[in-house]
XYZ file of C-alpha atoms in Angstrom:
570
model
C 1.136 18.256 16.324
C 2.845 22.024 16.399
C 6.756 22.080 16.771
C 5.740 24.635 19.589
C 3.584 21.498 21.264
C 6.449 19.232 20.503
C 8.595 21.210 22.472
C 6.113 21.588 25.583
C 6.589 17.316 25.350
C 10.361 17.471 25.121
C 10.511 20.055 28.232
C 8.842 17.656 30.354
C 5.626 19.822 30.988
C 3.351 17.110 29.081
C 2.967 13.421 28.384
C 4.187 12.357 25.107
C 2.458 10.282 23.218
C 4.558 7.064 23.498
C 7.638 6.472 25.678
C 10.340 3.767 25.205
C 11.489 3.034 28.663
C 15.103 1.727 30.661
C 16.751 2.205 26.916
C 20.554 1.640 26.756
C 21.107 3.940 23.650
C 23.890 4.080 21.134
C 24.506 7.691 20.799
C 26.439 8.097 16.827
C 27.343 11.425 17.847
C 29.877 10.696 20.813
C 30.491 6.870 20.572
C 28.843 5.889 23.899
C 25.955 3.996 25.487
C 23.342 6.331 27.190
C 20.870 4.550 29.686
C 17.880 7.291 29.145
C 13.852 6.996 28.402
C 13.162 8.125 24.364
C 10.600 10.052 24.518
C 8.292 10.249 20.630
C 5.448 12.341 19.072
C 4.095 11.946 15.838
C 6.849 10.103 14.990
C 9.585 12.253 15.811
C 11.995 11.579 18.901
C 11.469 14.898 21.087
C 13.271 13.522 24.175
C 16.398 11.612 25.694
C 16.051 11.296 29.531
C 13.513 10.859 31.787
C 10.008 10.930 30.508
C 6.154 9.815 31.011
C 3.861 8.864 27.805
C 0.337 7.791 27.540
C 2.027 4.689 25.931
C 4.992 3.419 27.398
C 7.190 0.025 26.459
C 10.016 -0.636 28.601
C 13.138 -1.775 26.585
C 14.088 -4.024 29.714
C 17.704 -2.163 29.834
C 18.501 -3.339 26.099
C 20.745 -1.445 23.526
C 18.909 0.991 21.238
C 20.138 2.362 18.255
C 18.682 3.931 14.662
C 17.326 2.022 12.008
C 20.034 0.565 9.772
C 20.167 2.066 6.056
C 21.176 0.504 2.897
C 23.502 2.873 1.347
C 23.270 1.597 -2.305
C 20.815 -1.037 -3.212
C 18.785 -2.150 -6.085
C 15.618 -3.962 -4.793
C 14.773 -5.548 -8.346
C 17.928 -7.915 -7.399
C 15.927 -9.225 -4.394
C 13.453 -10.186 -7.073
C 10.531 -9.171 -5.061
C 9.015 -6.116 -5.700
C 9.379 -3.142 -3.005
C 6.091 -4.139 -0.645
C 7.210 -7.899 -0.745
C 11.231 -6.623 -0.268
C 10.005 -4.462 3.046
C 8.548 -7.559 4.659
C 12.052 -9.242 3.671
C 14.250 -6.532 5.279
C 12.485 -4.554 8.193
C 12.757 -7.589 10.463
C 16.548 -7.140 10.036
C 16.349 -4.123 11.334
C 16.270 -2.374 7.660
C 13.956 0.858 8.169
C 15.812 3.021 5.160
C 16.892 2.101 1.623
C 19.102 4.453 -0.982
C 17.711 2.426 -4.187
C 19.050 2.697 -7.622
C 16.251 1.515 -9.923
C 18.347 1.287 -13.478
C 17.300 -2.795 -13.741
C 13.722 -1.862 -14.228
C 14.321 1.198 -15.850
C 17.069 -0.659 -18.473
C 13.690 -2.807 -19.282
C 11.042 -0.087 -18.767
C 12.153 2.967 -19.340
C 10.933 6.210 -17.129
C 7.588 3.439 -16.326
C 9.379 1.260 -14.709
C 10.907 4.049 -12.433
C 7.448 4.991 -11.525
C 6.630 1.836 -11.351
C 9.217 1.710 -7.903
C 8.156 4.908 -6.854
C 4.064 4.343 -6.544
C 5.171 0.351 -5.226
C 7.079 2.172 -2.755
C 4.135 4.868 -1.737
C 2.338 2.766 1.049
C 5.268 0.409 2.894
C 7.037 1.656 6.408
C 10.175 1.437 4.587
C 11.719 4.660 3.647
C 12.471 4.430 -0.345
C 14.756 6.929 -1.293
C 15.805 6.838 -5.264
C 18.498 7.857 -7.390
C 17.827 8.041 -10.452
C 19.843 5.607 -13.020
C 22.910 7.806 -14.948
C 23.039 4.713 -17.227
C 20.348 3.682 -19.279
C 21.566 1.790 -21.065
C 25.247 1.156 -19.316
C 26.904 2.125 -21.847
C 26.441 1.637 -26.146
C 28.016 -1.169 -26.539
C 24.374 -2.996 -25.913
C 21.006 -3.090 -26.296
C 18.587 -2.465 -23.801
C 14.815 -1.917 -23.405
C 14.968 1.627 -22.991
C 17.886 4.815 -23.394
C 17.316 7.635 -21.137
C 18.867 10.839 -21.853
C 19.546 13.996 -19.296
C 15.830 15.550 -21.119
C 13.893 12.079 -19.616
C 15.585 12.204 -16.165
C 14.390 15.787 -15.566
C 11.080 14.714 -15.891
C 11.668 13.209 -12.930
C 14.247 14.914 -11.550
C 11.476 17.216 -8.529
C 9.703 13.917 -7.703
C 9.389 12.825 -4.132
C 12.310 11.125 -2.533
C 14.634 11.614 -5.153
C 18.120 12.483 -4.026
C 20.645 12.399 -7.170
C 22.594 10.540 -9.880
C 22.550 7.194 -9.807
C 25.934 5.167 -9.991
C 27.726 6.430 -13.057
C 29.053 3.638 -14.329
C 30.273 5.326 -17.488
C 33.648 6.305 -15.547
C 35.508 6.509 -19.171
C 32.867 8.783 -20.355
C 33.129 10.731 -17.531
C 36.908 10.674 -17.526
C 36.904 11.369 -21.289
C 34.138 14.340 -20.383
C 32.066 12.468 -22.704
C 29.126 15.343 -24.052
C 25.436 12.900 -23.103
C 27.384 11.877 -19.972
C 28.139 15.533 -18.398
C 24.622 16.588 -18.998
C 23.483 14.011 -16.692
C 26.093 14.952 -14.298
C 25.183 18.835 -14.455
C 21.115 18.141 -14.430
C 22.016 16.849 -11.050
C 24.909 18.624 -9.313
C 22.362 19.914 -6.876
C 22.173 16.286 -5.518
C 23.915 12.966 -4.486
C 25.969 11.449 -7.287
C 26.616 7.877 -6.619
C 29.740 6.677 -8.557
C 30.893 2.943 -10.328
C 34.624 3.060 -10.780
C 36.303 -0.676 -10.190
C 40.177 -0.144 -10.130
C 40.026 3.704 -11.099
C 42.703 5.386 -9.635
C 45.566 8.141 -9.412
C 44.609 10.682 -12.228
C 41.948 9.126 -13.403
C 40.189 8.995 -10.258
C 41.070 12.746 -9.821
C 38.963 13.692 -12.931
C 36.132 11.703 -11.641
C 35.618 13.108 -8.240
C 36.773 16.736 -10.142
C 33.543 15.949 -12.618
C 31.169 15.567 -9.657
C 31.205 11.646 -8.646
C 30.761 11.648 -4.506
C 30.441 7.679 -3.855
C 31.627 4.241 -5.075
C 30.716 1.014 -4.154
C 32.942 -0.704 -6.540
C 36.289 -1.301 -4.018
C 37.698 -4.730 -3.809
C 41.414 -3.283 -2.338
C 42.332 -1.626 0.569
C 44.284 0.714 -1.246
C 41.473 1.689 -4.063
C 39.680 2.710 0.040
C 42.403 4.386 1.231
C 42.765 6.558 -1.683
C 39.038 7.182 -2.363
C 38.242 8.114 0.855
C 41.312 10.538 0.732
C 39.997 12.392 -1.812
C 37.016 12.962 -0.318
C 34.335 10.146 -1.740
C 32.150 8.270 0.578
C 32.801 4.647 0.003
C 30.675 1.659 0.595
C 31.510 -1.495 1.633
C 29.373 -3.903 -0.030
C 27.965 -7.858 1.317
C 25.591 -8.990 -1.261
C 25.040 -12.129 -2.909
C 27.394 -12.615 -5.768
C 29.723 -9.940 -4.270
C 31.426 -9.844 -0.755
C 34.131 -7.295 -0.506
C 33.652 -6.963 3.248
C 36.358 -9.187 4.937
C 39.263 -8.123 2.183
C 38.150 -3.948 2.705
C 37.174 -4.329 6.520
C 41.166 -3.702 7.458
C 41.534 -0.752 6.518
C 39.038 0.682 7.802
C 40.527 3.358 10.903
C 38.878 5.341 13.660
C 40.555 8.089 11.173
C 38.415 7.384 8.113
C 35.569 5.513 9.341
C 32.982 8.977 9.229
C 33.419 8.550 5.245
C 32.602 4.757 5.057
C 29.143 3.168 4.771
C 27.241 -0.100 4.188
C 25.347 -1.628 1.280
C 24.058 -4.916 0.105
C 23.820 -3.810 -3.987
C 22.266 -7.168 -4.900
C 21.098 -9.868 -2.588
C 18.847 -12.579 -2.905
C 15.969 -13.204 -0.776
C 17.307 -16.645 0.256
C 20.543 -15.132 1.391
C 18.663 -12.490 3.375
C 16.643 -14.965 5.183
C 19.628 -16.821 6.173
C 22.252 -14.511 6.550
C 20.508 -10.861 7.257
C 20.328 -7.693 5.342
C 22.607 -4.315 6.660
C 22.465 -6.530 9.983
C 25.129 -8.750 8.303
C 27.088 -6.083 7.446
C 27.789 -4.730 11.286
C 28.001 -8.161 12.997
C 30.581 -9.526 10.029
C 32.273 -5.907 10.547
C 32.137 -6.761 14.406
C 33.184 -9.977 13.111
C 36.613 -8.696 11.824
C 37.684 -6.402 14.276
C 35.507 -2.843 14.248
C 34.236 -1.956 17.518
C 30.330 -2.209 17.733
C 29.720 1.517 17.777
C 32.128 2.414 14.638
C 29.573 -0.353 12.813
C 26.846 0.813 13.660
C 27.381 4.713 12.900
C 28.779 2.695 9.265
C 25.102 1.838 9.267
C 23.245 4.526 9.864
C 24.372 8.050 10.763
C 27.114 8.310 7.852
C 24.701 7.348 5.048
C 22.199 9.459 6.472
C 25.005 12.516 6.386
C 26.578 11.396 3.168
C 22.810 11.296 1.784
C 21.621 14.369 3.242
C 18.676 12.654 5.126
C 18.815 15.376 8.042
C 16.417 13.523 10.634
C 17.456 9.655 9.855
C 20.484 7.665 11.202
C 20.591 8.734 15.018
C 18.347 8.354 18.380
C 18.440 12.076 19.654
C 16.004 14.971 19.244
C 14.429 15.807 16.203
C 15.465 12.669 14.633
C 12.524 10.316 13.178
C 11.956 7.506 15.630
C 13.477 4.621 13.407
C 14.975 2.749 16.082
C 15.920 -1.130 16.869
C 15.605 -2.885 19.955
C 18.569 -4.886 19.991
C 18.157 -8.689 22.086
C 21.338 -9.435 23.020
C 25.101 -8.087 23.378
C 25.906 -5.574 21.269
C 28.571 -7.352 18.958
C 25.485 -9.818 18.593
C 23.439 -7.642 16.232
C 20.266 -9.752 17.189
C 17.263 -8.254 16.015
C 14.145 -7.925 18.759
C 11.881 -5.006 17.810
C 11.965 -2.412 14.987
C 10.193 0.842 14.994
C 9.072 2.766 12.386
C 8.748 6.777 13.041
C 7.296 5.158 16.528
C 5.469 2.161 15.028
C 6.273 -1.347 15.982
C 6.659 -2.909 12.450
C 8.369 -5.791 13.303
C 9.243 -8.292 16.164
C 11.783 -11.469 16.879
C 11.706 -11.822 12.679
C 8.557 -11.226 11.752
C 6.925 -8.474 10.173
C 4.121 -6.900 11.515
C 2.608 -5.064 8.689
C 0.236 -5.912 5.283
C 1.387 -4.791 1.854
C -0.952 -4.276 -1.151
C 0.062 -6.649 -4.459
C 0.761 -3.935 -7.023
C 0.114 -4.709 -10.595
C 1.257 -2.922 -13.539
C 0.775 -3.685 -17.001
C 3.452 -1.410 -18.073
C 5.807 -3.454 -16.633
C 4.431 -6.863 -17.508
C 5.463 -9.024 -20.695
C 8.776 -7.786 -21.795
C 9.802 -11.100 -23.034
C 9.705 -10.334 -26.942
C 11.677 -12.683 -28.620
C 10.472 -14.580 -31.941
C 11.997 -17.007 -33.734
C 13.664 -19.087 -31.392
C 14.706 -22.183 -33.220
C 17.174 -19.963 -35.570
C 19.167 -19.081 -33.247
C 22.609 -20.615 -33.673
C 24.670 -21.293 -30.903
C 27.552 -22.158 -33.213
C 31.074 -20.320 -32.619
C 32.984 -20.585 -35.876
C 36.610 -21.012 -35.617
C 39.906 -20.851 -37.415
C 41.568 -21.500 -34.547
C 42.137 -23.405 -31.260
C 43.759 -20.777 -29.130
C 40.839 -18.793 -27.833
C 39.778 -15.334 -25.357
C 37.406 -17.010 -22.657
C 36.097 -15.057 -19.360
C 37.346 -16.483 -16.673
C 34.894 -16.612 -13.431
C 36.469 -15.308 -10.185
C 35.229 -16.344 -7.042
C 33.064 -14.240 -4.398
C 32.854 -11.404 -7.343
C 31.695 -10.116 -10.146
C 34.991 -9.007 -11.793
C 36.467 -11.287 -14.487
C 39.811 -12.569 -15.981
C 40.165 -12.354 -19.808
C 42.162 -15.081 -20.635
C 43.955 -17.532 -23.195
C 43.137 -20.931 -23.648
C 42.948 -24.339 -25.764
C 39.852 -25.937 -26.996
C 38.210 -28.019 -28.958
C 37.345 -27.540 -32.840
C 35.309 -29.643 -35.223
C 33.772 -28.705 -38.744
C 35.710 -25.020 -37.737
C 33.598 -24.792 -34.722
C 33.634 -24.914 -30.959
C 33.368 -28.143 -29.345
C 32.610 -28.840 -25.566
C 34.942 -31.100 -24.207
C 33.856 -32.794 -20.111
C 37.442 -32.072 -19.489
C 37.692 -28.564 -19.875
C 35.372 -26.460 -17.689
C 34.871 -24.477 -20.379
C 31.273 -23.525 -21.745
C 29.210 -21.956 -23.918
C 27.671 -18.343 -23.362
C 24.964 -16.373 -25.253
C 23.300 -12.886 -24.301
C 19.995 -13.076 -26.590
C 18.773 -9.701 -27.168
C 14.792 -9.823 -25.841
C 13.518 -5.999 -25.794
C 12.522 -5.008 -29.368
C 13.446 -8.431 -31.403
C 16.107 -7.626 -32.725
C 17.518 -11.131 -33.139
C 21.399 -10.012 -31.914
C 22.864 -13.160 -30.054
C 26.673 -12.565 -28.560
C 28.661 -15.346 -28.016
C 31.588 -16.415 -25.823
C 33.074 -18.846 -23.451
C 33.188 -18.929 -19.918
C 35.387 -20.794 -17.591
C 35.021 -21.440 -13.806
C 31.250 -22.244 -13.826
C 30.925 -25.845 -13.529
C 27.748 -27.142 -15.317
C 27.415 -30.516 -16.776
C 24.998 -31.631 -18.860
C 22.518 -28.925 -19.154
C 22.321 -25.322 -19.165
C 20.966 -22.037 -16.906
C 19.319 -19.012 -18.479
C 18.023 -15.781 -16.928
C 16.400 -12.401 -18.179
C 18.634 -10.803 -15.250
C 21.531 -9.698 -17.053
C 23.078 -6.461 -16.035
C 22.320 -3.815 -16.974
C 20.517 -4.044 -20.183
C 18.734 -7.472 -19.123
C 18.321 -9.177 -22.178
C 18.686 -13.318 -21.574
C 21.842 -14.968 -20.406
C 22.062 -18.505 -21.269
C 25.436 -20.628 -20.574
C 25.477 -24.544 -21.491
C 27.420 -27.353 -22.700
C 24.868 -28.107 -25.268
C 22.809 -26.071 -27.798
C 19.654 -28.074 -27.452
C 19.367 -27.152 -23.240
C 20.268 -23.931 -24.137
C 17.455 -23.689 -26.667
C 14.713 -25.199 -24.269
C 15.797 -22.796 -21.507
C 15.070 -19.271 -23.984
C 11.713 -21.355 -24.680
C 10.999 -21.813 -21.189
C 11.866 -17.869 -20.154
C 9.880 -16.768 -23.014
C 6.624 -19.063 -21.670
C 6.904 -17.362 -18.095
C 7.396 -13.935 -19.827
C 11.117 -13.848 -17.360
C 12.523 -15.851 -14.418
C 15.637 -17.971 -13.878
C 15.542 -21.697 -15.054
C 17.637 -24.759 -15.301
C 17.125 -27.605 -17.790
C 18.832 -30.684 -18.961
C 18.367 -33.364 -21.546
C 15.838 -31.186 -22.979
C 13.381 -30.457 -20.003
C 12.656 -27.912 -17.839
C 14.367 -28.891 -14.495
C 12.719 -26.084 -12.278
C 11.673 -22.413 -13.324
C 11.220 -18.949 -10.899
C 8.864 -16.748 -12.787
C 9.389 -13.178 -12.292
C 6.497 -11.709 -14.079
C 7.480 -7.891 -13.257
C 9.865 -6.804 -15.793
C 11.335 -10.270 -16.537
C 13.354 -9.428 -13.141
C 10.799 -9.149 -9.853
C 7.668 -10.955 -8.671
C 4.642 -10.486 -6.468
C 4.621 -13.953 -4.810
C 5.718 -14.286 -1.180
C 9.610 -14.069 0.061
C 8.679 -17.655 1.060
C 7.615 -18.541 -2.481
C 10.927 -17.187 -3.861
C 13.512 -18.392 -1.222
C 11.752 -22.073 -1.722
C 12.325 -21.946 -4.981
C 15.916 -20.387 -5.380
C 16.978 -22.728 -2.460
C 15.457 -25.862 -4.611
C 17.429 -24.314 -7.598
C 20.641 -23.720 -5.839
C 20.908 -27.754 -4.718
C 20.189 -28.186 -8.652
C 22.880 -26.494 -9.540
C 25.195 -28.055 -7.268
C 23.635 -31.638 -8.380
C 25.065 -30.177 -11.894
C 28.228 -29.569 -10.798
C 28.142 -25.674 -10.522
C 30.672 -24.238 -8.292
C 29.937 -24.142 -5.472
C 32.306 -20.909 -4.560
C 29.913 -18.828 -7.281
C 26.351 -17.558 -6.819
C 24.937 -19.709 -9.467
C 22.827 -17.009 -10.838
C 24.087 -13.590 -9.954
C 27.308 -14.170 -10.976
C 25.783 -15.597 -14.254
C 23.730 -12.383 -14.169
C 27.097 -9.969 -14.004
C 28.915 -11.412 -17.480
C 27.025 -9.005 -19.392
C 27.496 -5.876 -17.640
C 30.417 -4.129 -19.575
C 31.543 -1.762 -17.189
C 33.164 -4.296 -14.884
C 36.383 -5.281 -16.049
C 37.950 -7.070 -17.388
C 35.997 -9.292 -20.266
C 32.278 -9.543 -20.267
C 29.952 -10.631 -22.889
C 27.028 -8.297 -24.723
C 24.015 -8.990 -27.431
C 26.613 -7.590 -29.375
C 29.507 -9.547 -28.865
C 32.433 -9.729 -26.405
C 33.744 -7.245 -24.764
C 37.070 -5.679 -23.397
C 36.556 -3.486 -20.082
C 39.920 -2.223 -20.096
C 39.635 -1.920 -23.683
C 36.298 -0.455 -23.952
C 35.950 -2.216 -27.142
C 34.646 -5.549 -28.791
C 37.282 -8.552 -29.384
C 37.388 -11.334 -31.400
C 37.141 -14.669 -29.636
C 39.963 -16.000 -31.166
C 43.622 -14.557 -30.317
């Protein structure tokens, strides 16, 4: 239909085409509930008052307001792929995603972002992508593809893509590091989403001076405070292995509250189910304090305006008709119905939609690792007084520090007492046969070991144990599925997820995957894994070397603050 038709409907001299009746609408613009008709054509809200349609639902007096949006996510962590991850979140009330696809593009290369963008084609939900600054996250690893500034700006005019994806080389960018600032100036015309745990005072100057417009990375009120002061959007993140929202939630003021915004970065499907997606984010906000309105506009019309999407994040005219019908109170956050630009997609928690099963053979069997039984798990040393990562709870940010442990025939020993284990990062991209190893303390396992080809960024395989023979069977077993997440002990198999796409996603059923991570979860309790840890996203996180403060590479262990390797032994 003509904008000149459209307006005809929004005067009143015509019918629209479908009317949602007796709304009681959150209005983002002045903070307050409107009790008005929403008039809709083609999609597109044309109307806020009183109106007739040819279709008409009445909303039984119940709050309406937009679609939530996930300010920063990357669906590859839900391990479903995006048709299978819409049928997860829409029901929450989900109708907009920002997504960063650097896992599958750290595997695939520039396939496996077109991979996301052609999975993403034909699904209600809105798939906007920024394209990953950090392929790999930095050269201290080895990943399955690199992707300079020239490969991004072959993608750079595609549909739907906004900007930079989180820089999470803030030292290059500090340092004004040459490969770095050509990403950063192939995209200045758009969004650049920022990485910067900790970075402050003049360090955080020169990032925001070089570009940088968001980070997701707070874990302080203060790091807010400031980063919001100098002008960055910042997003407080509820995912899986991380959950900064209670300890940032405080200091968050009717003063600064335009420049904040929600995201879920990496969630599981189980998690989802159980706890909700952006949903969580505004009742656990409501939770702590925020008034229901301030959440919501956290949820919608800020990351629409920090993202320049002009017609998303707000019920009023000329706005697409993303909208949820909420059941209850407002603090409540209960889900009923969820439109779609006008479209019931989904109803009390159910989707109402089909999705196609994509297959792609460029982003199938990336498993290519030879040779198994040669690798040694052995960590030779001269000495008992050791470096070991420390785990911390409810995050993905580590402690480096010093402890005692067991040697025999100059190498490590497990000891029960200690909770201290063995980690490897197996390179599995081109065969090059790199193994790093390291200790980690704060996970818990007994007798067995967990391995997974998701391991940020550069997803090679992440194995941690208390004996090299599990450790072993568990590569084997990731290497038969071509990728997944699997537990074994006393040389079996326990249980195994296979994700097939990329060694990181899957085209089975949300149902398929939440089964089987919730089967594997009460394993790894049964094994003695903390309980206060994700037991396979925070395993995931110890190879990402960009989050401080000691993480572990193919290459060997590494110092964050440092930005260097060090030896295992002090």
């Amino acid at each position: 239909m003509s904008i000149v038709e459209k307006v005809k409907v929004a005067r009143g001299d015509k019918k629209a085409e479908f009317v949602l009746k007796n709304c009681r609408i959150v209005n983002v613009f002045n903070s307050k509930i409107e009790r008005a008709d929403i008039a809709i054509e083609d999609g597109v809200i044309v109307g806020i008052g009183e109106y007739e349609g040819i279709k008409e639902v009445d909303a039984l007096d119940r709050y309406v307001c937009p679609g939530f949006i996930d300010g920063h996510v990357h669906i590859e962590s839900s391990m479903l792929t995006p048709p299978r991850f819409a049928k997860l979140v829409m029901p929450k009330g989900t109708t907009t995603v920002i997504e960063d696809p650097h896992e599958i593009a750290n595997v695939c290369g520039l396939d496996g972002i077109d991979f996301m963008l052609k999975a993403s084609e034909k699904i209600p939900l809105d798939v906007y992508v920024m394209l990953p600054s950090c392929v790999p996250s930095t050269e201290f690893e080895n990943s399955g593809a690199v992707l300079l500034a020239k490969d991004l700006k072959k993608m750079k005019d595609r549909k739907n893509i906004l900007g930079l994806g989180e820089v999470m080389n803030y030292p290059g960018v500090i340092s004004c590091n040459k490969s770095v600032y050509e990403k950063l100036d192939l995209m200045r015309d758009g969004i650049i989403d920022g990485h910067a745990p900790g970075v402050m005072g003049k360090r955080l100057n020169a990032y925001v001076t070089a570009g940088v417009m968001t980070d997701h990375e707070c874990t302080r009120v203060e790091e807010l405070e400031e980063k919001v002061s100098k002008g960055m959007y910042v997003h407080i993140r509820e995912g899986s292995a991380t959950r900064n929202l209670k300890d940032l939630i405080v200091g968050v003021t009717p003063e600064n509250s335009n420049r904040i915004l929600f995201c879920t970065d990496d969630k599981q499907p189980y998690d989802i189910e159980k706890e909700g997606h952006i949903n969580y984010n505004v009742r656990l906000a409501i939770e702590n304090g925020i008034n229901p309105i301030m959440a919501i506009k956290m949820a919608t019309i800020n990351t629409a305006q920090c993202y320049g999407l002009k017609n998303k994040g707000a019920v009023a005219p000329g706005y697409d008709a993303d909208l949820i019908i909420l059941n209850d109170d407002l603090s409540e956050i209960s889900i009923g119905e969820v439109f779609k630009k006008g479209q019931l997609v989904a109803k009390d928690g159910e989707a109402l939609f089909d999705i196609e099963t994509i297959e792609d053979s460029r982003v199938m069997n990336t498993v290519n690792l030879d040779n198994i039984d040669n690798i040694t798990f052995d960590i030779p040393l001269k000495s008992s007084i050791v470096k070991v990562i420390q785990l911390i709870e409810h995050n993905i940010i580590t402690k480096s520090v010093i402890r005692k442990v067991d040697v025999e025939n100059n190498n490590f020993k497990y000891n029960s007492k200690l909770d201290i284990l063995k980690l490897a990062v197996v390179e599995r991209h081109k065969g090059t046969g790199n193994v790093g190893l390291g200790l980690v303390e704060g996970y818990g396992l007994k007798c067995g070991a967990v391995a997974l080809t998701i391991a940020h960024d550069s997803h090679n395989i992440i194995v941690v144990g208390d004996n090299d023979e599990d450790m072993r069977v568990a590569i084997k077993e990731l290497k038969r599925v071509n990728g997944g997440i699997t537990i074994c002990a006393n040389g079996s198999v326990l249980q195994t997820l296979p994700l097939e796409v990329g060694g990181l996603m899957t085209n089975s059923s949300v149902e398929v995957v939440g089964n089987k991570v919730k089967e594997m979860t009460k394993i790894a309790c049964e094994k003695g894994i903390n309980t206060n840890i994700d037991p396979f996203l925070t395993l995931a996180f110890l190879a990402l070397p960009v989050i401080p403060e000691l993480k572990l590479t193919d290459c060997g262990l590494f110092n964050v603050d440092e930005f260097s390797f060090v030896d295992i032994e002090e």
